[in-house]
Amino acid sequence: MSQGRVLLAVSGGIAAYKIPDLIRALKRAGHSVRCALTPAAGRFVTPLTLQTLSGEAVRSELFDPAEEGQIDHVALADWADVVVVAPATAHLLARMAHGLADELVTTLLLATRAPVLVAPAMNVNMWENPATRENCERLRARGVWFVGPESGLLACGWEGEGRMAEPAAIADAVERVLAPPSLRGETLLVTAGGTREPLDAVRALTNRSSGKMGFAVAREAARRGAEVVLVAGPSALETPPGVERVDVETALEMREAVFRALPRAGVVVMTAAVADFRPAQREQHKIKKEDLAEDAGLTLELVRNPDILAEVCRTPGTRTVVGFAAESRDVIEAARRKLRRKGCDLLVANDVSRTDAGFDTDTNAVSFVWPGGDVEELPLLSKAQVAAHLLDRVEKLREERA
Ligand code: C5P
C-alpha cells in the first residue's frame, strides 16, 4: 500500500454525506487527507465534520486571507499526490472539461499536476445527457480517472446510473492511482474492436465489438508505465493518454500491424473481435439489386481470415500472450478448448449472452482460464477494473518467468 497525500475536492451533491466515510477509509489506509469544498458543498456536509475527521484545516474560499495565510491554493495543489473529486457533480465535470477556474476547487484542479480521480454523482438523465457524456470523454482523454457512478435508486427518486461509487470503492481506486508504474520498461501490444471486411464500395461485414475492453487494457497499461501500441479496428473511442494507436479496418490489416509491432512487444493482449471470414472478393462498385434477376437472392462467398492470435502464439519468443474469447454457451469449456488450440498463456472468457457484459457495455463479467485448467471467475466489474485485474495477472506471470 502506497501512503499518499490525498486532496479531497468536494462538490455540492447529496452524495457528499458519504464523504466522512471516505475520509475515514483513506485515513485507515494510511493517507493524509486535506479537503477543499466548492461553495455549494458546505450545504451538504459541514466543514467542521471534514476538518475533525481529516485532522486538517478545510478550505472553501479562494481568496479568504485567513485560509490563504495557512496554505495558499497553489501550494495545496502542489501538495497533493492525487486529487479526488467526490462527489463530482455534472456542473463540476463541465467546468473541469472546459478548464474553468472560477472558485477554489476548479482552480486547484487546473493548478495541480497530480493525477485526478473523479467520482461522479448525479441524476441519471444528467449523467446520460450528451453534454455530460462529451465532458467525461474529454476528461478521460486527458487522463482523468473515473470511479463509478453506479446504478441504483437515486436521491432524486429516479432509478438508474448516477449513484456515487461507495467510499470503499473510491478508496480502492485511490490505491490504483497511487500504485507505482509497475510496467515501466515493458511494451504491450493490444488489439481492440471489431474488424470491418468490405463487400463492395459501401457495405461491409462487421460485428458489435465496441473496442471498450481493449482500450481499457491500453489505458491501464499506459498508466502503469508501459509503452503501448494499440491496434484498433474502426472505433470512435478516444485514444488513451500516452498510447500509440494504429487504426486498421480489416483482419489482414490488423495482422500486418500486429506483426509490425510484435518484435517490440513483451506482452500481447488480443481483445479484438476479428472477423473469421471475409468476402472472397470486394466489388469495386456497389452491388445493385437491379443488376440481379427479380426476386433473386444473393450468395456471398466468404474465405477464412488468418487467426492472428494463433499465429502470434506460434511465433518464437518469450512474450506473454493473452487471448479473449466471447462465448454465448458452455463458456468455460469453449474457452479451455480455445486456449489449447491457440496456445496462449492466459485466456479471458466472457459470456456475451449477458446484457451487462461483453459487447458495447461498460461492465464485463469474465473468467481467467489458465493452461493448467484452473479457472478464476471475477464478479461483474467495470472494464477498467477487469483491465487492472488482467494486468496484475500478467505482471505476476512476467515476474515468475524472469
Ligand atoms: O477464435 P475466436 O475468435 O473465438 O478467438 C478469440 C481470440 O482470438 C481473441 O483474442 C481474438 O482477438 C483472437 N483472434 C484473432 N484472429 C482471428 C480470430 C480471433 O487474433 N482471426
Tab-separated table of C-alpha atoms and ligand atoms in Angstrom:
chain	number	residue	atom	x	y	z
A	1	MET	CA	0.000	0.000	0.000
A	2	SER	CA	1.439	3.375	-1.005
A	3	GLN	CA	0.763	6.116	1.525
A	4	GLY	CA	-0.020	9.359	-0.180
A	5	ARG	CA	-1.328	12.861	0.180
A	6	VAL	CA	-4.918	12.973	-0.926
A	7	LEU	CA	-6.569	16.278	-1.733
A	8	LEU	CA	-10.278	15.621	-1.500
A	9	ALA	CA	-12.323	18.110	-3.507
A	10	VAL	CA	-15.983	18.008	-2.542
A	11	SER	CA	-18.704	19.492	-4.722
A	12	GLY	CA	-22.338	20.200	-3.920
A	13	GLY	CA	-24.280	16.985	-4.327
A	14	ILE	CA	-26.306	14.967	-1.856
A	15	ALA	CA	-23.709	12.162	-2.029
A	16	ALA	CA	-21.403	14.485	-0.071
A	17	TYR	CA	-22.959	12.956	3.029
A	18	LYS	CA	-20.760	9.901	2.354
A	19	ILE	CA	-17.530	11.900	2.333
A	20	PRO	CA	-16.854	11.472	6.073
A	21	ASP	CA	-16.770	7.697	5.458
A	22	LEU	CA	-14.406	8.206	2.546
A	23	ILE	CA	-12.061	10.265	4.721
A	24	ARG	CA	-12.061	7.513	7.333
A	25	ALA	CA	-11.304	4.856	4.698
A	26	LEU	CA	-8.439	6.931	3.293
A	27	LYS	CA	-7.014	7.615	6.751
A	28	ARG	CA	-7.286	3.931	7.643
A	29	ALA	CA	-5.206	3.178	4.544
A	30	GLY	CA	-2.526	5.494	5.915
A	31	HIS	CA	-3.049	8.512	3.670
A	32	SER	CA	-3.025	12.181	4.688
A	33	VAL	CA	-6.211	13.904	3.622
A	34	ARG	CA	-6.967	17.581	3.084
A	35	CYS	CA	-10.354	18.806	1.952
A	36	ALA	CA	-11.384	21.630	-0.357
A	37	LEU	CA	-15.039	22.477	-0.868
A	38	THR	CA	-16.976	24.194	-3.626
A	39	PRO	CA	-19.317	26.934	-2.359
A	40	ALA	CA	-22.299	24.536	-2.542
A	41	ALA	CA	-20.593	21.559	-0.856
A	42	GLY	CA	-20.902	23.057	2.616
A	43	ARG	CA	-24.672	22.801	2.336
A	44	PHE	CA	-24.453	19.005	2.210
A	45	VAL	CA	-21.628	18.236	4.629
A	46	THR	CA	-20.193	20.518	7.260
A	47	PRO	CA	-16.602	21.716	7.052
A	48	LEU	CA	-16.326	21.019	10.775
A	49	THR	CA	-17.053	17.307	10.242
A	50	LEU	CA	-14.474	17.081	7.460
A	51	GLN	CA	-11.918	19.012	9.483
A	52	THR	CA	-12.383	16.805	12.527
A	53	LEU	CA	-12.053	13.568	10.553
A	54	SER	CA	-9.167	14.669	8.339
A	55	GLY	CA	-7.336	16.404	11.160
A	56	GLU	CA	-6.532	19.234	8.749
A	57	ALA	CA	-7.942	22.690	8.080
A	58	VAL	CA	-10.665	22.621	5.434
A	59	ARG	CA	-10.574	25.170	2.598
A	60	SER	CA	-13.604	26.558	0.848
A	61	GLU	CA	-12.671	30.056	-0.317
A	62	LEU	CA	-10.205	31.028	-2.991
A	63	PHE	CA	-9.409	34.477	-1.672
A	64	ASP	CA	-10.038	34.252	2.065
A	65	PRO	CA	-6.905	35.841	3.607
A	66	ALA	CA	-7.118	33.595	6.684
A	67	GLU	CA	-7.278	30.406	4.596
A	68	GLU	CA	-4.674	31.591	2.081
A	69	GLY	CA	-2.471	32.566	5.010
A	70	GLN	CA	-2.328	28.965	6.259
A	71	ILE	CA	-1.539	27.364	2.897
A	72	ASP	CA	-2.089	29.119	-0.400
A	73	HIS	CA	-4.107	27.379	-3.082
A	74	VAL	CA	-1.178	26.709	-5.403
A	75	ALA	CA	0.782	25.150	-2.549
A	76	LEU	CA	-2.252	22.985	-1.798
A	77	ALA	CA	-2.452	21.893	-5.448
A	78	ASP	CA	1.283	21.063	-5.355
A	79	TRP	CA	0.966	19.200	-2.053
A	80	ALA	CA	-1.341	16.531	-3.471
A	81	ASP	CA	-0.165	13.150	-4.779
A	82	VAL	CA	-3.701	12.624	-6.031
A	83	VAL	CA	-6.791	14.816	-6.214
A	84	VAL	CA	-10.078	13.024	-5.596
A	85	VAL	CA	-13.246	14.823	-6.681
A	86	ALA	CA	-16.167	13.306	-4.792
A	87	PRO	CA	-18.958	13.773	-5.401
A	88	ALA	CA	-18.308	15.231	-8.846
A	89	THR	CA	-21.492	16.955	-9.988
A	90	ALA	CA	-22.389	17.434	-13.653
A	91	HIS	CA	-21.629	21.115	-13.264
A	92	LEU	CA	-18.189	20.498	-11.814
A	93	LEU	CA	-17.338	17.973	-14.560
A	94	ALA	CA	-18.407	20.557	-17.155
A	95	ARG	CA	-16.235	23.225	-15.567
A	96	MET	CA	-13.293	20.811	-15.429
A	97	ALA	CA	-13.780	19.828	-19.063
A	98	HIS	CA	-13.579	23.483	-20.060
A	99	GLY	CA	-10.663	24.353	-17.799
A	100	LEU	CA	-12.526	26.963	-15.781
A	101	ALA	CA	-11.001	28.301	-12.584
A	102	ASP	CA	-13.948	30.161	-11.133
A	103	GLU	CA	-13.674	29.091	-7.493
A	104	LEU	CA	-11.305	27.208	-5.204
A	105	VAL	CA	-11.895	23.613	-6.390
A	106	THR	CA	-11.696	24.274	-10.149
A	107	THR	CA	-8.637	26.460	-9.570
A	108	LEU	CA	-6.926	23.651	-7.648
A	109	LEU	CA	-7.819	21.199	-10.411
A	110	LEU	CA	-6.283	23.446	-13.021
A	111	ALA	CA	-3.184	24.116	-10.955
A	112	THR	CA	-2.351	20.574	-9.885
A	113	ARG	CA	-0.020	18.231	-11.729
A	114	ALA	CA	-1.189	15.280	-9.669
A	115	PRO	CA	-3.478	12.614	-11.154
A	116	VAL	CA	-7.165	13.367	-10.730
A	117	LEU	CA	-9.800	10.789	-9.816
A	118	VAL	CA	-13.464	11.755	-10.111
A	119	ALA	CA	-16.473	10.021	-8.562
A	120	PRO	CA	-19.474	11.379	-10.467
A	121	ALA	CA	-22.855	11.601	-8.758
A	122	MET	CA	-25.982	12.995	-10.328
A	123	ASN	CA	-29.444	12.293	-11.661
A	124	VAL	CA	-29.455	9.568	-14.363
A	125	ASN	CA	-30.722	11.945	-17.046
A	126	MET	CA	-27.956	14.417	-16.306
A	127	TRP	CA	-25.403	11.577	-16.447
A	128	GLU	CA	-26.753	10.348	-19.777
A	129	ASN	CA	-27.080	13.807	-21.285
A	130	PRO	CA	-24.796	14.145	-24.340
A	131	ALA	CA	-23.239	17.257	-22.790
A	132	THR	CA	-22.089	15.254	-19.754
A	133	ARG	CA	-21.018	12.329	-21.954
A	134	GLU	CA	-18.836	14.658	-24.037
A	135	ASN	CA	-17.363	16.300	-20.962
A	136	CYS	CA	-16.462	12.899	-19.489
A	137	GLU	CA	-14.901	11.745	-22.773
A	138	ARG	CA	-12.767	14.876	-22.821
A	139	LEU	CA	-11.663	14.360	-19.261
A	140	ARG	CA	-10.874	10.684	-19.867
A	141	ALA	CA	-8.829	11.625	-22.915
A	142	ARG	CA	-6.804	13.953	-20.684
A	143	GLY	CA	-6.067	11.109	-18.316
A	144	VAL	CA	-8.633	11.852	-15.619
A	145	TRP	CA	-9.584	8.704	-13.711
A	146	PHE	CA	-13.189	7.726	-13.106
A	147	VAL	CA	-14.748	5.572	-10.424
A	148	GLY	CA	-18.480	4.931	-10.802
A	149	PRO	CA	-21.141	6.097	-10.970
A	150	GLU	CA	-23.163	3.060	-10.025
A	151	SER	CA	-26.728	2.123	-10.809
A	152	GLY	CA	-29.470	2.144	-8.236
A	153	LEU	CA	-32.055	4.284	-6.570
A	154	LEU	CA	-31.084	7.943	-6.779
A	155	ALA	CA	-31.785	10.633	-4.197
A	156	CYS	CA	-33.939	12.463	-6.762
A	157	GLY	CA	-36.317	9.490	-6.898
A	158	TRP	CA	-35.185	8.210	-10.293
A	159	GLU	CA	-33.562	4.847	-10.694
A	160	GLY	CA	-30.524	4.338	-12.920
A	161	GLU	CA	-26.877	5.156	-13.279
A	162	GLY	CA	-25.772	8.147	-11.232
A	163	ARG	CA	-25.100	6.989	-7.657
A	164	MET	CA	-21.678	7.915	-6.402
A	165	ALA	CA	-19.380	4.905	-6.003
A	166	GLU	CA	-19.258	3.701	-2.398
A	167	PRO	CA	-16.462	5.174	-0.247
A	168	ALA	CA	-14.673	1.785	-0.145
A	169	ALA	CA	-14.644	1.629	-3.961
A	170	ILE	CA	-13.301	5.188	-4.178
A	171	ALA	CA	-10.601	4.355	-1.633
A	172	ASP	CA	-9.652	1.272	-3.728
A	173	ALA	CA	-9.424	3.424	-6.835
A	174	VAL	CA	-7.088	5.793	-4.959
A	175	GLU	CA	-4.775	2.816	-4.325
A	176	ARG	CA	-4.746	2.058	-8.038
A	177	VAL	CA	-3.975	5.654	-8.952
A	178	LEU	CA	-1.130	5.792	-6.447
A	179	ALA	CA	0.308	2.414	-7.441
A	180	PRO	CA	3.883	2.609	-8.756
A	181	PRO	CA	4.456	2.301	-12.529
A	182	SER	CA	4.811	-1.473	-12.395
A	183	LEU	CA	5.014	-1.999	-16.176
A	184	ARG	CA	7.747	0.543	-16.846
A	185	GLY	CA	10.163	-0.872	-19.395
A	186	GLU	CA	7.558	-3.238	-20.908
A	187	THR	CA	5.950	-2.825	-24.303
A	188	LEU	CA	2.385	-4.010	-24.646
A	189	LEU	CA	0.669	-4.715	-27.903
A	190	VAL	CA	-3.114	-4.595	-27.595
A	191	THR	CA	-5.701	-5.299	-30.287
A	192	ALA	CA	-9.172	-3.857	-29.872
A	193	GLY	CA	-12.541	-3.538	-31.548
A	194	GLY	CA	-14.057	-5.427	-34.412
A	195	THR	CA	-12.727	-5.649	-37.930
A	196	ARG	CA	-14.660	-4.487	-40.970
A	197	GLU	CA	-14.492	-6.616	-44.085
A	198	PRO	CA	-15.627	-4.737	-47.192
A	199	LEU	CA	-18.073	-6.378	-49.525
A	200	ASP	CA	-18.452	-3.649	-52.089
A	201	ALA	CA	-17.945	0.103	-52.261
A	202	VAL	CA	-20.424	0.794	-49.441
A	203	ARG	CA	-21.098	-2.403	-47.492
A	204	ALA	CA	-19.051	-4.394	-45.052
A	205	LEU	CA	-19.259	-7.381	-42.716
A	206	THR	CA	-18.532	-6.483	-39.129
A	207	ASN	CA	-19.604	-7.258	-35.547
A	208	ARG	CA	-20.827	-5.496	-32.430
A	209	SER	CA	-17.495	-5.124	-30.648
A	210	SER	CA	-17.038	-1.554	-29.373
A	211	GLY	CA	-13.352	-1.764	-28.538
A	212	LYS	CA	-14.014	-0.655	-24.936
A	213	MET	CA	-12.270	-3.647	-23.344
A	214	GLY	CA	-9.083	-3.251	-25.403
A	215	PHE	CA	-8.990	0.497	-24.890
A	216	ALA	CA	-9.327	-0.084	-21.136
A	217	VAL	CA	-6.364	-2.505	-21.207
A	218	ALA	CA	-4.306	0.001	-23.206
A	219	ARG	CA	-5.189	2.832	-20.809
A	220	GLU	CA	-4.329	0.789	-17.719
A	221	ALA	CA	-1.054	-0.467	-19.214
A	222	ALA	CA	-0.007	3.088	-20.117
A	223	ARG	CA	-0.891	4.235	-16.625
A	224	ARG	CA	1.385	1.514	-15.258
A	225	GLY	CA	4.227	2.980	-17.263
A	226	ALA	CA	4.254	0.564	-20.230
A	227	GLU	CA	4.776	1.614	-23.809
A	228	VAL	CA	1.555	0.664	-25.511
A	229	VAL	CA	0.749	0.013	-29.147
A	230	LEU	CA	-2.998	-0.213	-29.651
A	231	VAL	CA	-4.070	-1.759	-32.938
A	232	ALA	CA	-7.698	-0.744	-33.235
A	233	GLY	CA	-10.469	-1.679	-35.606
A	234	PRO	CA	-12.881	1.135	-36.552
A	235	SER	CA	-13.814	2.892	-33.302
A	236	ALA	CA	-14.854	6.368	-32.233
A	237	LEU	CA	-13.279	5.916	-28.794
A	238	GLU	CA	-10.651	8.431	-27.721
A	239	THR	CA	-7.062	7.215	-27.699
A	240	PRO	CA	-5.970	6.786	-24.058
A	241	PRO	CA	-3.208	9.172	-22.974
A	242	GLY	CA	0.316	8.069	-23.871
A	243	VAL	CA	-0.842	5.258	-26.176
A	244	GLU	CA	0.407	4.788	-29.748
A	245	ARG	CA	-2.648	3.939	-31.827
A	246	VAL	CA	-2.666	2.197	-35.189
A	247	ASP	CA	-6.072	2.260	-36.880
A	248	VAL	CA	-6.921	-0.657	-39.123
A	249	GLU	CA	-10.028	-1.852	-40.857
A	250	THR	CA	-9.717	-5.455	-41.960
A	251	ALA	CA	-8.314	-8.581	-40.319
A	252	LEU	CA	-5.498	-8.639	-42.872
A	253	GLU	CA	-4.574	-5.052	-41.990
A	254	MET	CA	-4.755	-5.939	-38.307
A	255	ARG	CA	-2.434	-8.888	-38.820
A	256	GLU	CA	0.059	-6.683	-40.665
A	257	ALA	CA	0.009	-4.030	-37.918
A	258	VAL	CA	0.355	-6.696	-35.216
A	259	PHE	CA	3.346	-8.342	-36.849
A	260	ARG	CA	4.985	-4.965	-37.416
A	261	ALA	CA	4.786	-4.163	-33.689
A	262	LEU	CA	5.390	-7.724	-32.426
A	263	PRO	CA	9.219	-7.631	-32.267
A	264	ARG	CA	8.945	-4.794	-29.707
A	265	ALA	CA	6.254	-6.406	-27.567
A	266	GLY	CA	6.896	-8.338	-24.357
A	267	VAL	CA	3.170	-8.706	-23.720
A	268	VAL	CA	0.393	-9.151	-26.260
A	269	VAL	CA	-3.263	-8.792	-25.273
A	270	MET	CA	-5.691	-9.558	-28.065
A	271	THR	CA	-9.160	-8.340	-27.226
A	272	ALA	CA	-10.165	-7.672	-30.831
A	273	ALA	CA	-13.180	-9.432	-32.287
A	274	VAL	CA	-11.538	-10.369	-35.556
A	275	ALA	CA	-13.838	-11.458	-38.366
A	276	ASP	CA	-13.195	-15.127	-39.045
A	277	PHE	CA	-14.271	-14.770	-42.662
A	278	ARG	CA	-14.099	-12.074	-45.318
A	279	PRO	CA	-15.832	-11.785	-48.681
A	280	ALA	CA	-13.836	-13.699	-51.281
A	281	GLN	CA	-13.817	-10.615	-53.406
A	282	ARG	CA	-14.545	-6.973	-52.897
A	283	GLU	CA	-16.749	-5.492	-55.609
A	284	GLN	CA	-15.356	-2.183	-56.751
A	285	HIS	CA	-18.822	-0.668	-57.113
A	286	LYS	CA	-21.993	-1.007	-55.099
A	287	ILE	CA	-23.801	-4.285	-55.763
A	288	LYS	CA	-27.200	-3.273	-57.134
A	289	LYS	CA	-30.320	-5.343	-56.825
A	290	GLU	CA	-31.403	-4.001	-60.206
A	291	ASP	CA	-28.499	-5.934	-61.731
A	292	LEU	CA	-29.922	-9.191	-60.424
A	293	ALA	CA	-32.941	-11.102	-61.660
A	294	GLU	CA	-36.151	-10.009	-59.934
A	295	ASP	CA	-36.614	-11.880	-56.611
A	296	ALA	CA	-33.134	-13.368	-56.900
A	297	GLY	CA	-31.193	-13.703	-53.681
A	298	LEU	CA	-27.518	-13.022	-53.354
A	299	THR	CA	-24.978	-15.632	-52.320
A	300	LEU	CA	-21.770	-14.383	-50.830
A	301	GLU	CA	-18.624	-16.405	-50.932
A	302	LEU	CA	-16.522	-15.982	-47.834
A	303	VAL	CA	-12.954	-17.064	-47.257
A	304	ARG	CA	-11.161	-17.585	-43.975
A	305	ASN	CA	-9.166	-14.862	-42.313
A	306	PRO	CA	-5.903	-15.736	-40.623
A	307	ASP	CA	-6.116	-16.426	-36.887
A	308	ILE	CA	-3.792	-13.660	-35.720
A	309	LEU	CA	-3.669	-14.825	-32.122
A	310	ALA	CA	-2.731	-18.397	-33.088
A	311	GLU	CA	-0.037	-17.066	-35.430
A	312	VAL	CA	1.369	-14.834	-32.674
A	313	CYS	CA	1.450	-17.797	-30.286
A	314	ARG	CA	3.362	-19.843	-32.863
A	315	THR	CA	5.941	-17.083	-33.350
A	316	PRO	CA	9.036	-17.963	-31.295
A	317	GLY	CA	9.878	-15.619	-28.431
A	318	THR	CA	9.471	-15.116	-24.702
A	319	ARG	CA	6.463	-12.837	-24.869
A	320	THR	CA	3.344	-13.336	-22.776
A	321	VAL	CA	0.215	-13.708	-24.864
A	322	VAL	CA	-3.344	-13.213	-23.636
A	323	GLY	CA	-6.379	-14.071	-25.736
A	324	PHE	CA	-10.042	-13.228	-25.249
A	325	ALA	CA	-12.976	-15.466	-26.001
A	326	ALA	CA	-16.509	-14.217	-26.419
A	327	GLU	CA	-18.812	-17.184	-25.926
A	328	SER	CA	-22.553	-17.472	-25.611
A	329	ARG	CA	-22.783	-21.012	-24.173
A	330	ASP	CA	-20.573	-23.539	-22.370
A	331	VAL	CA	-18.319	-20.565	-21.812
A	332	ILE	CA	-15.588	-22.191	-19.743
A	333	GLU	CA	-15.332	-25.425	-21.741
A	334	ALA	CA	-15.220	-23.485	-25.005
A	335	ALA	CA	-12.547	-21.219	-23.539
A	336	ARG	CA	-10.436	-24.173	-22.373
A	337	ARG	CA	-10.550	-25.677	-25.868
A	338	LYS	CA	-9.656	-22.338	-27.392
A	339	LEU	CA	-6.705	-21.875	-25.058
A	340	ARG	CA	-5.318	-25.279	-26.025
A	341	ARG	CA	-5.905	-24.718	-29.715
A	342	LYS	CA	-4.295	-21.306	-29.829
A	343	GLY	CA	-1.560	-21.896	-27.258
A	344	CYS	CA	-1.764	-18.622	-25.327
A	345	ASP	CA	-0.618	-18.066	-21.726
A	346	LEU	CA	-3.994	-16.913	-20.449
A	347	LEU	CA	-7.457	-16.770	-21.924
A	348	VAL	CA	-10.089	-14.310	-20.750
A	349	ALA	CA	-13.529	-15.775	-21.282
A	350	ASN	CA	-16.668	-13.701	-21.328
A	351	ASP	CA	-20.267	-14.642	-21.666
A	352	VAL	CA	-21.730	-12.416	-24.361
A	353	SER	CA	-25.249	-13.724	-23.790
A	354	ARG	CA	-25.486	-11.475	-20.677
A	355	THR	CA	-26.778	-7.960	-21.235
A	356	ASP	CA	-24.471	-6.402	-18.653
A	357	ALA	CA	-21.278	-7.918	-20.040
A	358	GLY	CA	-19.447	-8.330	-23.316
A	359	PHE	CA	-20.107	-6.237	-26.400
A	360	ASP	CA	-20.548	-2.480	-26.079
A	361	THR	CA	-21.166	-2.414	-22.325
A	362	ASP	CA	-19.042	-0.558	-19.757
A	363	THR	CA	-19.013	-3.586	-17.498
A	364	ASN	CA	-17.766	-7.099	-18.049
A	365	ALA	CA	-18.009	-10.432	-16.235
A	366	VAL	CA	-15.003	-12.526	-17.147
A	367	SER	CA	-13.186	-15.660	-16.088
A	368	PHE	CA	-9.468	-16.181	-16.391
A	369	VAL	CA	-8.762	-19.607	-17.841
A	370	TRP	CA	-5.231	-20.915	-17.283
A	371	PRO	CA	-3.312	-23.521	-19.286
A	372	GLY	CA	-3.339	-25.952	-16.327
A	373	GLY	CA	-7.140	-25.913	-16.400
A	374	ASP	CA	-7.642	-23.551	-13.439
A	375	VAL	CA	-10.432	-21.022	-13.735
A	376	GLU	CA	-10.727	-17.750	-11.826
A	377	GLU	CA	-14.172	-16.227	-12.010
A	378	LEU	CA	-14.390	-12.464	-11.475
A	379	PRO	CA	-17.601	-10.665	-10.466
A	380	LEU	CA	-19.256	-8.061	-12.684
A	381	LEU	CA	-16.733	-5.216	-12.866
A	382	SER	CA	-16.110	-2.119	-14.931
A	383	LYS	CA	-13.904	-2.790	-17.951
A	384	ALA	CA	-11.249	-0.596	-16.294
A	385	GLN	CA	-11.281	-2.896	-13.272
A	386	VAL	CA	-11.130	-6.007	-15.475
A	387	ALA	CA	-8.116	-4.470	-17.223
A	388	ALA	CA	-6.432	-3.863	-13.848
A	389	HIS	CA	-7.026	-7.474	-12.717
A	390	LEU	CA	-5.770	-8.777	-16.041
A	391	LEU	CA	-2.563	-6.743	-15.904
A	392	ASP	CA	-1.993	-7.818	-12.286
A	393	ARG	CA	-2.007	-11.434	-13.550
A	394	VAL	CA	0.245	-10.575	-16.486
A	395	GLU	CA	2.731	-8.877	-14.158
A	396	LYS	CA	2.788	-11.934	-11.922
A	397	LEU	CA	3.405	-14.216	-14.895
A	398	ARG	CA	6.259	-11.980	-16.061
A	399	GLU	CA	7.794	-11.994	-12.582
A	400	GLU	CA	7.594	-15.790	-12.322
A	401	ARG	CA	9.324	-16.182	-15.656
A	402	ALA	CA	12.034	-13.593	-15.037
B	1	C5P	O1	-11.467	-17.997	-32.220
B	1	C5P	P1	-12.029	-16.815	-31.539
B	1	C5P	O2	-12.351	-15.676	-32.487
B	1	C5P	O3	-13.155	-17.053	-30.619
B	1	C5P	O4	-10.813	-16.341	-30.604
B	1	C5P	C1	-10.814	-15.157	-29.929
B	1	C5P	C2	-9.410	-14.689	-29.694
B	1	C5P	O5	-8.624	-14.859	-30.867
B	1	C5P	C3	-9.348	-13.212	-29.397
B	1	C5P	O6	-8.239	-12.980	-28.565
B	1	C5P	C4	-9.157	-12.612	-30.774
B	1	C5P	O7	-8.553	-11.326	-30.707
B	1	C5P	C5	-8.277	-13.631	-31.464
B	1	C5P	N1	-8.492	-13.791	-32.916
B	1	C5P	C6	-7.513	-13.421	-33.808
B	1	C5P	N2	-7.691	-13.622	-35.152
B	1	C5P	C7	-8.817	-14.188	-35.619
B	1	C5P	C8	-9.838	-14.577	-34.724
B	1	C5P	C9	-9.638	-14.353	-33.381
B	1	C5P	O8	-6.486	-12.893	-33.387
B	1	C5P	N3	-8.973	-14.366	-36.926
